[in-house]
Short mmCIF file of C-alpha atoms in Angstrom, two decimals:
data_model
loop_
_atom_site.label_atom_id
_atom_site.label_comp_id
_atom_site.label_asym_id
_atom_site.label_seq_id
_atom_site.Cartn_x
_atom_site.Cartn_y
_atom_site.Cartn_z
CA MET H 25 -7.16 -23.64 -10.50
CA ASN H 26 -8.39 -21.83 -13.60
CA THR H 27 -5.66 -20.33 -15.78
CA LEU H 28 -6.06 -17.72 -18.48
CA LEU H 29 -3.55 -16.33 -20.98
CA LEU H 30 -4.11 -12.95 -22.58
CA LYS H 31 -2.04 -13.52 -25.71
CA ASN H 32 -0.10 -10.81 -27.54
CA VAL H 33 -1.55 -7.71 -25.90
CA GLU H 34 -0.39 -4.78 -28.04
CA THR H 35 0.11 -2.34 -25.13
CA VAL H 36 0.07 -3.00 -21.38
CA VAL H 37 0.02 0.13 -19.24
CA THR H 38 0.96 -1.33 -15.87
CA PHE H 39 1.08 1.60 -13.40
CA ASN H 40 3.35 -0.71 -11.42
CA ASP H 41 6.23 0.49 -9.24
CA ARG H 42 8.49 0.58 -12.32
CA GLU H 43 5.97 2.62 -14.35
CA GLU H 44 6.32 0.12 -17.21
CA ILE H 45 4.47 0.36 -20.51
CA LEU H 46 5.00 -2.96 -22.31
CA GLU H 47 4.46 -3.82 -25.97
CA ASN H 48 3.29 -7.09 -27.50
CA VAL H 49 3.38 -9.23 -24.36
CA ASP H 50 1.29 -11.97 -22.78
CA ILE H 51 -0.39 -11.85 -19.37
CA LEU H 52 -0.72 -15.14 -17.50
CA ILE H 53 -3.48 -15.33 -14.91
CA GLU H 54 -3.72 -18.18 -12.43
CA GLY H 55 -6.74 -18.09 -10.14
CA PRO H 56 -7.25 -14.57 -8.78
CA LYS H 57 -3.81 -13.17 -9.63
CA ILE H 58 -1.38 -12.35 -12.38
CA THR H 59 1.60 -14.69 -12.24
CA SER H 60 3.69 -13.27 -15.08
CA ILE H 61 3.77 -10.69 -17.87
CA GLY H 62 6.15 -11.08 -20.80
CA LYS H 63 6.92 -13.07 -23.92
CA GLU H 64 7.23 -16.83 -24.40
CA LEU H 65 5.78 -17.62 -21.00
CA ASN H 66 5.54 -21.13 -19.60
CA ILE H 67 1.87 -21.95 -19.79
CA PRO H 68 0.20 -24.62 -17.62
CA ASP H 69 -1.85 -27.33 -19.31
CA ASN H 70 -5.53 -26.55 -19.92
CA THR H 71 -4.90 -22.80 -19.99
CA LYS H 72 -7.61 -20.83 -21.77
CA ILE H 73 -5.96 -18.58 -24.38
CA ILE H 74 -7.53 -15.34 -25.60
CA ASP H 75 -6.03 -13.58 -28.60
CA CYS H 76 -5.54 -9.93 -27.61
CA THR H 77 -3.78 -8.76 -30.76
CA GLY H 78 -4.38 -5.03 -31.21
CA LEU H 79 -5.80 -4.53 -27.70
CA ILE H 80 -4.57 -2.29 -24.89
CA ALA H 81 -4.67 -3.44 -21.25
CA LEU H 82 -4.89 -1.38 -18.07
CA PRO H 83 -5.57 -2.19 -14.44
CA GLY H 84 -9.28 -1.94 -13.75
CA PHE H 85 -10.66 1.44 -12.79
CA VAL H 86 -11.34 1.93 -9.07
CA ASN H 87 -14.43 3.91 -8.08
CA THR H 88 -13.99 5.37 -4.60
CA HIS H 89 -17.39 6.96 -3.95
CA HIS H 90 -20.93 6.02 -4.91
CA HIS H 91 -24.49 5.86 -3.57
CA LEU H 92 -25.81 2.84 -5.42
CA TYR H 93 -29.43 3.13 -4.29
CA GLN H 94 -29.58 6.45 -6.14
CA THR H 95 -29.63 4.65 -9.49
CA LEU H 96 -33.38 4.40 -8.86
CA PHE H 97 -33.77 8.18 -8.43
CA ARG H 98 -32.34 9.68 -11.60
CA GLY H 99 -34.02 12.62 -13.25
CA ILE H 100 -36.40 13.45 -10.39
CA LYS H 101 -37.92 16.69 -11.68
CA GLU H 102 -38.42 18.20 -8.22
CA VAL H 103 -34.65 18.50 -7.62
CA GLN H 104 -33.18 19.30 -11.01
CA GLU H 105 -31.13 22.51 -11.20
CA GLN H 106 -30.69 22.65 -7.42
CA PRO H 107 -27.51 23.06 -5.34
CA LEU H 108 -26.54 20.43 -2.78
CA PHE H 109 -28.57 21.33 0.31
CA PRO H 110 -31.96 21.91 -1.43
CA TRP H 111 -31.22 18.91 -3.67
CA LEU H 112 -30.68 16.69 -0.62
CA ILE H 113 -33.74 17.98 1.25
CA GLY H 114 -35.94 17.24 -1.77
CA LEU H 115 -34.53 13.78 -2.38
CA TYR H 116 -34.73 12.63 1.24
CA GLU H 117 -38.51 12.63 0.79
CA PHE H 118 -38.12 9.91 -1.85
CA TRP H 119 -35.21 8.08 -0.27
CA LYS H 120 -37.11 7.57 3.00
CA ASN H 121 -39.20 4.99 1.10
CA ILE H 122 -36.40 2.67 -0.02
CA THR H 123 -36.74 -1.06 0.68
CA PRO H 124 -34.30 -4.00 0.69
CA ASP H 125 -35.36 -4.81 -2.88
CA ALA H 126 -34.66 -1.21 -3.91
CA VAL H 127 -31.19 -1.38 -2.40
CA TYR H 128 -30.45 -4.76 -3.98
CA TYR H 129 -31.62 -3.86 -7.48
CA GLY H 130 -30.22 -0.34 -7.26
CA ALA H 131 -26.85 -1.90 -6.49
CA LEU H 132 -27.14 -4.31 -9.43
CA VAL H 133 -27.89 -1.41 -11.78
CA GLY H 134 -24.85 0.52 -10.58
CA PHE H 135 -22.58 -2.53 -10.60
CA SER H 136 -23.69 -3.35 -14.15
CA GLU H 137 -22.80 0.11 -15.40
CA LEU H 138 -19.48 0.09 -13.56
CA LEU H 139 -18.32 -3.32 -14.78
CA ARG H 140 -19.21 -2.64 -18.40
CA THR H 141 -17.30 0.66 -18.34
CA GLY H 142 -14.13 -0.76 -16.80
CA CYS H 143 -14.52 -0.55 -13.02
CA THR H 144 -13.29 -3.66 -11.21
CA LEU H 145 -13.27 -2.35 -7.62
CA THR H 146 -15.89 0.00 -6.24
CA SER H 147 -16.84 1.40 -2.89
CA ASP H 148 -20.32 2.49 -1.91
CA HIS H 149 -21.52 4.92 0.74
CA HIS H 150 -24.95 3.82 1.97
CA TYR H 151 -26.31 5.91 4.81
CA VAL H 152 -30.13 5.90 4.43
CA PHE H 153 -31.88 3.47 6.80
CA PRO H 154 -35.64 4.17 6.96
CA HIS H 155 -37.24 3.36 10.31
CA ASN H 156 -39.90 1.07 8.81
CA GLN H 157 -37.40 -1.16 6.96
CA PRO H 158 -34.88 -3.83 7.99
CA GLN H 159 -31.59 -2.32 9.11
CA THR H 160 -29.54 -4.88 7.13
CA LEU H 161 -29.45 -2.96 3.85
CA ILE H 162 -25.65 -3.24 3.55
CA ASP H 163 -26.10 -7.02 3.43
CA ASP H 164 -28.32 -6.60 0.37
CA GLU H 165 -25.59 -4.63 -1.41
CA ILE H 166 -22.98 -7.24 -0.58
CA ARG H 167 -25.23 -10.02 -1.88
CA ALA H 168 -25.58 -8.13 -5.16
CA ALA H 169 -21.81 -7.59 -5.44
CA ASN H 170 -21.09 -11.27 -4.84
CA GLN H 171 -23.60 -12.37 -7.47
CA ILE H 172 -22.47 -9.96 -10.18
CA GLY H 173 -18.75 -10.46 -9.54
CA ILE H 174 -17.35 -7.04 -8.64
CA ARG H 175 -14.72 -6.35 -5.99
CA PHE H 176 -16.46 -4.29 -3.32
CA THR H 177 -15.72 -2.03 -0.36
CA ALA H 178 -19.06 -1.55 1.37
CA THR H 179 -19.08 1.40 3.72
CA ARG H 180 -21.51 1.34 6.60
CA GLY H 181 -22.84 4.87 6.35
CA SER H 182 -24.84 6.59 9.05
CA MET H 183 -26.94 9.63 9.91
CA SER H 184 -27.77 10.51 13.51
CA LEU H 185 -28.34 14.28 13.40
CA GLY H 186 -31.86 14.91 12.09
CA ARG H 187 -33.71 18.13 11.39
CA ASP H 188 -35.14 18.28 14.89
CA GLN H 189 -31.56 18.36 16.20
CA GLY H 190 -30.18 20.94 13.76
CA GLY H 191 -29.13 18.55 11.00
CA LEU H 192 -30.31 18.21 7.40
CA PRO H 193 -32.03 14.78 7.02
CA PRO H 194 -35.60 14.03 8.18
CA MET H 195 -35.95 12.14 11.45
CA THR H 196 -37.43 9.15 9.59
CA VAL H 197 -33.98 8.17 8.24
CA VAL H 198 -31.66 8.91 11.16
CA GLN H 199 -30.65 6.17 13.59
CA GLU H 200 -29.76 5.90 17.23
CA GLU H 201 -26.01 5.94 17.54
CA TYR H 202 -25.64 2.77 19.57
CA LYS H 203 -27.53 0.87 16.83
CA ILE H 204 -25.21 2.30 14.18
CA LEU H 205 -22.15 1.15 16.09
CA GLU H 206 -23.61 -2.29 16.81
CA ASP H 207 -24.40 -2.86 13.13
CA SER H 208 -20.99 -1.55 12.09
CA ASP H 209 -19.31 -4.09 14.34
CA ARG H 210 -21.60 -6.86 13.05
CA LEU H 211 -20.75 -6.11 9.41
CA ILE H 212 -17.01 -6.11 10.08
CA SER H 213 -17.24 -9.47 11.84
CA LYS H 214 -19.41 -11.03 9.14
CA TYR H 215 -17.94 -9.69 5.90
CA HIS H 216 -14.58 -7.92 6.21
CA GLU H 217 -11.76 -9.85 4.50
CA ILE H 218 -8.22 -8.84 5.38
CA ASN H 219 -6.36 -11.07 2.91
CA ASP H 220 -4.94 -10.01 -0.44
CA PHE H 221 -7.44 -10.35 -3.30
CA ALA H 222 -10.31 -9.87 -0.85
CA MET H 223 -13.59 -9.47 -2.72
CA THR H 224 -15.42 -7.80 0.19
CA ARG H 225 -14.21 -5.25 2.69
CA ILE H 226 -16.04 -3.01 5.12
CA ALA H 227 -15.34 0.63 5.97
CA LEU H 228 -17.22 2.92 8.37
CA ALA H 229 -18.70 6.10 6.96
CA PRO H 230 -20.70 8.69 8.91
CA CYS H 231 -22.40 10.67 6.18
CA SER H 232 -21.23 14.25 6.65
CA PRO H 233 -20.64 16.99 9.23
CA PHE H 234 -24.25 18.16 8.79
CA SER H 235 -25.91 14.79 9.42
CA VAL H 236 -24.00 13.18 12.33
CA THR H 237 -22.83 14.26 15.77
CA LYS H 238 -19.25 14.73 16.87
CA LYS H 239 -19.84 11.93 19.37
CA LEU H 240 -20.69 9.48 16.57
CA MET H 241 -17.62 10.56 14.58
CA LEU H 242 -15.40 9.91 17.60
CA GLU H 243 -16.96 6.57 18.47
CA THR H 244 -16.86 5.45 14.84
CA LYS H 245 -13.17 6.36 14.67
CA ASP H 246 -12.45 4.36 17.81
CA LEU H 247 -14.30 1.30 16.49
CA ALA H 248 -12.70 1.51 13.04
CA ARG H 249 -9.17 1.74 14.40
CA LYS H 250 -9.83 -1.02 16.93
CA ARG H 251 -11.10 -3.32 14.16
CA GLY H 252 -8.56 -2.24 11.52
CA VAL H 253 -10.96 -0.91 8.89
CA MET H 254 -10.94 2.34 6.93
CA MET H 255 -13.09 5.44 7.45
CA HIS H 256 -14.93 7.59 4.93
CA THR H 257 -17.12 10.70 4.88
CA HIS H 258 -18.20 13.61 2.69
CA LEU H 259 -16.01 16.65 3.28
CA ALA H 260 -15.40 20.15 1.93
CA GLU H 261 -17.95 19.66 -0.84
CA THR H 262 -19.71 23.03 -0.76
CA LEU H 263 -19.53 26.47 0.78
CA ASP H 264 -22.86 25.72 2.52
CA GLU H 265 -21.13 22.89 4.36
CA GLU H 266 -18.25 25.20 5.27
CA ARG H 267 -20.65 27.78 6.71
CA PHE H 268 -22.51 25.07 8.63
CA CYS H 269 -19.31 23.81 10.26
CA ILE H 270 -18.08 27.30 11.16
CA GLU H 271 -21.44 28.28 12.67
CA LYS H 272 -22.01 25.00 14.55
CA TYR H 273 -18.47 23.97 15.50
CA GLY H 274 -16.33 27.08 15.04
CA ARG H 275 -14.15 25.14 12.62
CA ARG H 276 -13.73 24.69 8.90
CA PRO H 277 -14.67 21.14 7.78
CA PHE H 278 -11.08 19.86 7.62
CA GLU H 279 -10.22 21.52 10.93
CA LEU H 280 -13.15 19.61 12.42
CA MET H 281 -11.68 16.37 11.06
CA GLU H 282 -8.35 17.22 12.67
CA GLU H 283 -10.03 17.86 16.01
CA LEU H 284 -11.80 14.48 15.74
CA GLU H 285 -8.59 12.67 14.64
CA TRP H 286 -10.22 11.79 11.34
CA VAL H 287 -7.00 12.32 9.33
CA GLY H 288 -4.48 9.79 8.03
CA PRO H 289 -3.94 6.93 5.57
CA ASP H 290 -6.97 5.02 6.91
CA VAL H 291 -9.32 7.90 5.97
CA TRP H 292 -10.68 9.11 2.66
CA TYR H 293 -13.01 12.00 1.90
CA ALA H 294 -15.54 12.44 -0.89
CA HIS H 295 -15.06 15.66 -2.92
CA GLY H 296 -12.43 17.70 -1.03
CA ILE H 297 -13.14 20.84 -3.05
CA TYR H 298 -12.71 23.58 -0.45
CA PHE H 299 -9.33 22.80 1.07
CA SER H 300 -6.93 25.66 1.73
CA ASP H 301 -3.26 25.40 0.75
CA ALA H 302 -2.34 24.68 4.36
CA GLU H 303 -5.02 21.98 4.61
CA ILE H 304 -3.71 20.20 1.53
CA ASP H 305 -0.31 20.18 3.23
CA ARG H 306 -1.89 18.59 6.31
CA LEU H 307 -3.79 15.74 4.63
CA ASN H 308 -1.14 13.35 5.99
CA GLY H 309 -2.08 10.42 3.78
CA SER H 310 -5.84 10.97 3.74
CA GLY H 311 -7.34 10.12 0.36
CA ILE H 312 -9.69 12.16 -1.84
CA ALA H 313 -12.48 10.84 -4.07
CA HIS H 314 -12.77 13.39 -6.88
CA CYS H 315 -16.32 13.37 -8.33
CA PRO H 316 -16.23 15.61 -11.42
CA SER H 317 -19.70 15.01 -12.89
CA SER H 318 -21.51 15.43 -9.57
CA ASN H 319 -19.52 18.56 -8.73
CA MET H 320 -20.37 20.07 -12.10
CA LYS H 321 -24.08 19.19 -12.03
CA LEU H 322 -24.63 20.52 -8.51
CA ASN H 323 -22.36 23.53 -9.13
CA SER H 324 -20.33 22.58 -6.07
CA GLY H 325 -16.91 23.62 -7.37
CA ILE H 326 -13.74 22.02 -8.74
CA CYS H 327 -11.45 19.80 -6.70
CA ARG H 328 -7.84 21.04 -6.49
CA THR H 329 -6.61 17.88 -8.16
CA SER H 330 -3.27 19.07 -9.49
CA GLU H 331 -2.18 20.65 -6.21
CA ILE H 332 -3.06 17.46 -4.34
CA VAL H 333 -1.06 15.34 -6.80
CA GLN H 334 1.89 17.74 -6.81
CA LYS H 335 2.06 17.69 -3.03
CA GLY H 336 2.06 13.91 -2.92
CA GLY H 337 -1.55 13.53 -1.83
CA LYS H 338 -3.69 10.50 -2.58
CA ILE H 339 -6.42 11.24 -5.09
CA SER H 340 -8.85 9.06 -7.03
CA ILE H 341 -11.83 9.37 -9.38
CA ALA H 342 -15.41 8.51 -8.47
CA VAL H 343 -18.82 8.60 -10.13
CA ASP H 344 -20.72 9.61 -6.94
CA GLY H 345 -24.42 8.86 -6.60
CA SER H 346 -26.49 8.44 -9.70
CA ALA H 347 -28.97 11.13 -8.65
CA SER H 348 -26.24 13.72 -9.15
CA ASN H 349 -24.15 12.24 -11.96
CA ASP H 350 -26.60 10.72 -13.31
CA GLY H 351 -24.76 7.57 -14.36
CA SER H 352 -22.18 5.06 -13.16
CA ASN H 353 -19.99 5.28 -16.25
CA MET H 354 -16.43 5.07 -14.96
CA TRP H 355 -14.72 5.47 -18.32
CA GLU H 356 -16.68 8.66 -19.00
CA GLU H 357 -15.82 9.92 -15.51
CA VAL H 358 -12.13 9.62 -16.38
CA ARG H 359 -12.67 11.80 -19.43
CA ARG H 360 -14.57 14.40 -17.44
CA ALA H 361 -11.90 14.44 -14.74
CA TYR H 362 -9.29 15.15 -17.42
CA LEU H 363 -11.35 17.93 -19.04
CA LEU H 364 -12.28 19.56 -15.74
CA ASN H 365 -8.65 19.46 -14.65
CA HIS H 366 -7.63 21.23 -17.85
CA LEU H 367 -10.42 23.77 -17.47
CA LYS H 368 -8.91 24.71 -14.11
CA TYR H 369 -5.19 24.32 -14.82
CA GLY H 370 -4.85 24.75 -18.58
CA THR H 371 -1.55 23.60 -20.00
CA GLU H 372 -0.36 22.74 -16.48
CA GLY H 373 -3.09 20.12 -16.13
CA LEU H 374 -2.58 16.39 -15.63
CA ASN H 375 -1.80 14.49 -18.83
CA ALA H 376 -3.61 11.38 -20.06
CA TYR H 377 -1.19 8.99 -18.34
CA GLU H 378 -1.49 10.82 -15.03
CA ILE H 379 -5.30 10.87 -15.14
CA LEU H 380 -5.45 7.14 -15.92
CA LYS H 381 -3.05 6.45 -13.07
CA VAL H 382 -5.32 8.40 -10.71
CA ALA H 383 -8.30 6.34 -11.94
CA THR H 384 -6.56 2.98 -11.38
CA ARG H 385 -3.65 2.82 -8.96
CA GLY H 386 -4.75 6.07 -7.33
CA GLY H 387 -8.13 4.62 -6.44
CA ALA H 388 -6.62 1.42 -5.10
CA ASP H 389 -4.23 3.41 -2.92
CA VAL H 390 -7.07 5.55 -1.58
CA LEU H 391 -8.95 2.38 -0.57
CA GLY H 392 -5.83 0.94 1.06
CA ARG H 393 -5.35 -1.75 -1.61
CA SER H 394 -1.79 -2.42 -2.77
CA ASP H 395 -2.87 -5.76 -4.26
CA THR H 396 -4.81 -4.21 -7.14
CA GLY H 397 -4.78 -1.06 -9.28
CA ARG H 398 -1.55 -2.07 -11.01
CA LEU H 399 -0.56 -4.85 -13.41
CA ASP H 400 2.35 -6.94 -12.17
CA ALA H 401 3.20 -10.44 -11.04
CA GLU H 402 1.48 -11.35 -7.77
CA LYS H 403 -1.07 -8.57 -8.14
CA ALA H 404 -4.80 -9.09 -8.57
CA ALA H 405 -6.01 -10.08 -12.02
CA ASP H 406 -8.26 -7.00 -12.30
CA ILE H 407 -7.72 -6.08 -15.93
CA ILE H 408 -9.59 -4.08 -18.55
CA LEU H 409 -8.99 -4.45 -22.27
CA PHE H 410 -9.81 -1.89 -24.95
CA ASP H 411 -10.09 -2.13 -28.73
CA LEU H 412 -8.96 1.15 -30.30
CA SER H 413 -9.31 0.02 -33.91
CA GLY H 414 -12.67 1.70 -34.54
CA VAL H 415 -13.16 4.72 -36.75
CA GLU H 416 -13.73 6.91 -33.68
CA TYR H 417 -10.04 6.44 -32.79
CA ALA H 418 -8.62 6.87 -36.30
CA GLY H 419 -5.89 9.46 -36.64
CA CYS H 420 -4.85 9.47 -32.97
CA HIS H 421 -1.18 8.67 -32.41
CA ASP H 422 -1.23 8.01 -28.66
CA PRO H 423 -3.38 5.18 -27.23
CA LEU H 424 -3.62 6.87 -23.83
CA VAL H 425 -4.94 10.07 -25.37
CA SER H 426 -7.38 7.88 -27.32
CA LEU H 427 -8.64 6.32 -24.09
CA VAL H 428 -9.10 9.65 -22.33
CA CYS H 429 -10.25 11.95 -25.12
CA LEU H 430 -11.74 9.93 -27.98
CA GLY H 431 -14.45 7.37 -28.60
CA ASN H 432 -18.24 7.30 -28.71
CA SER H 433 -18.72 4.14 -26.65
CA SER H 434 -17.81 3.54 -23.04
CA TYR H 435 -17.85 -0.25 -23.01
CA THR H 436 -14.60 -2.12 -22.57
CA LYS H 437 -13.69 -4.94 -24.89
CA MET H 438 -13.35 -7.10 -21.78
CA THR H 439 -13.46 -6.62 -18.02
CA ILE H 440 -11.73 -9.18 -15.80
CA VAL H 441 -12.18 -9.21 -12.02
CA ASN H 442 -10.25 -11.56 -9.75
CA GLY H 443 -9.20 -13.61 -12.77
CA LYS H 444 -12.75 -14.05 -14.10
CA ILE H 445 -14.21 -12.49 -17.24
CA VAL H 446 -17.30 -10.55 -16.18
CA SER H 447 -18.03 -8.41 -19.24
CA ILE H 448 -17.37 -8.74 -22.98
CA ASP H 449 -18.24 -5.92 -25.40
CA GLY H 450 -20.62 -4.42 -22.86
CA LYS H 451 -22.46 -7.66 -22.07
CA LEU H 452 -22.21 -9.13 -18.60
CA THR H 453 -21.32 -12.80 -18.31
CA THR H 454 -22.65 -13.16 -14.77
CA MET H 455 -26.20 -11.73 -14.80
CA ASP H 456 -28.92 -10.60 -17.22
CA THR H 457 -28.88 -6.79 -17.42
CA ASN H 458 -32.26 -6.74 -19.20
CA GLU H 459 -33.91 -8.44 -16.22
CA ILE H 460 -32.02 -6.19 -13.79
CA GLY H 461 -33.09 -3.06 -15.63
CA LYS H 462 -36.73 -4.05 -15.98
CA THR H 463 -37.16 -5.00 -12.31
CA ALA H 464 -35.19 -2.00 -11.03
CA HIS H 465 -37.22 0.45 -13.09
CA LYS H 466 -40.51 -0.98 -11.80
CA ILE H 467 -39.30 -0.64 -8.19
CA ALA H 468 -38.16 2.93 -8.86
CA GLN H 469 -41.46 3.91 -10.47
CA ASP H 470 -43.46 2.51 -7.56
CA ILE H 471 -41.42 4.41 -4.93
CA VAL H 472 -41.61 7.75 -6.75
CA LYS H 473 -45.33 7.33 -7.53
CA TYR H 474 -46.06 6.49 -3.89
CA GLU H 475 -44.30 9.60 -2.58
CA ARG H 476 -45.88 11.95 -5.12
CA GLU H 477 -49.38 10.64 -4.43
CA ASN H 478 -48.88 11.01 -0.66
CA LYS H 479 -47.99 14.68 -1.15
CA LYS H 480 -51.23 15.48 -2.95
#
């Protein structure tokens, strides 16, 4: 078993059950987990020792909502400065051309950005399955995650309500519902790990109320609860969505979830902007993925983060898809979440410690993971280290404020996942980001060029 000692870490912000902030301590890692934190630890023979003098350690950030394939569709001129529904309609015309290679390299691009900016556990919501492509695109994402070394919750997304049936997506990317359920069951059987320190888990994720039927939502819920996996969907993101649900179902989006029994600790929603006070009270353990950059760019609104926290709700931070962010920079997303929270709540907003807790432990809790998102003995060795000695941090007297508000770089000093060092000073140790970027960009250019030429 590989052992690693992080020696003399200046500050360890644990977000553990005791809310400890420790000074000048060592962290001993054996295999995938932390075995002890403290001073003068007993160290096994052949332990690799890393001097962490002057560094600050946190649990890794947890990203609870993404669309990794969208890393290939950033800056598409046809959809800039558009709200959600027109933005989606325009982008579906490009997304209908994705291939397994596009999904694989798009995932590698997103994973690279996430790891280098401090994310150790991410989910992804993939719901686009073109008719002329293999239907095993989730497998391509999982292969990429395994190779690059990130902890991954892959959600089997789905769309079954196309434009011809009153939905938003084109018919070329919606699937028959029995095929969706069959593939969902296959993925759970093949990949879902139930043990602590699992590197791969599966969740089931119908896309949104405007792209699936109530029947699929119900059958997905039954399958997920039978197989013991979590459920995810977009919800309460825009007023357009609210109007759609009221006109089609006679219910607000959250009321529709209640009717479908899509509420509880095994459910999390992306965005959650347009909840009423009463609906926040009725979340009953459901988690929220707050996506500040996406919500700002698409002018969707501001999530009621403080009210959710104050009422004991589960909230996390997410980068969302790269066509609406347009990046996968988790550290920057933490900063934007803090600033957007203060824009809405002023002096009553969440402080730096609270925002960082939402980004780490909060995300793990939303994804149903008590084994990560906090630094403690017997918890996962998912650790990020920061060097705050640069001039951009000079004059700041609180390291947590430094992390949230200062700096002109978003790369961690080191990112450790499952006890393994995967990034140092913004350079991956597992794969070549130059090769990833070059190949991904060529694939992206070819897809966009093909679609534009076909429209002429």
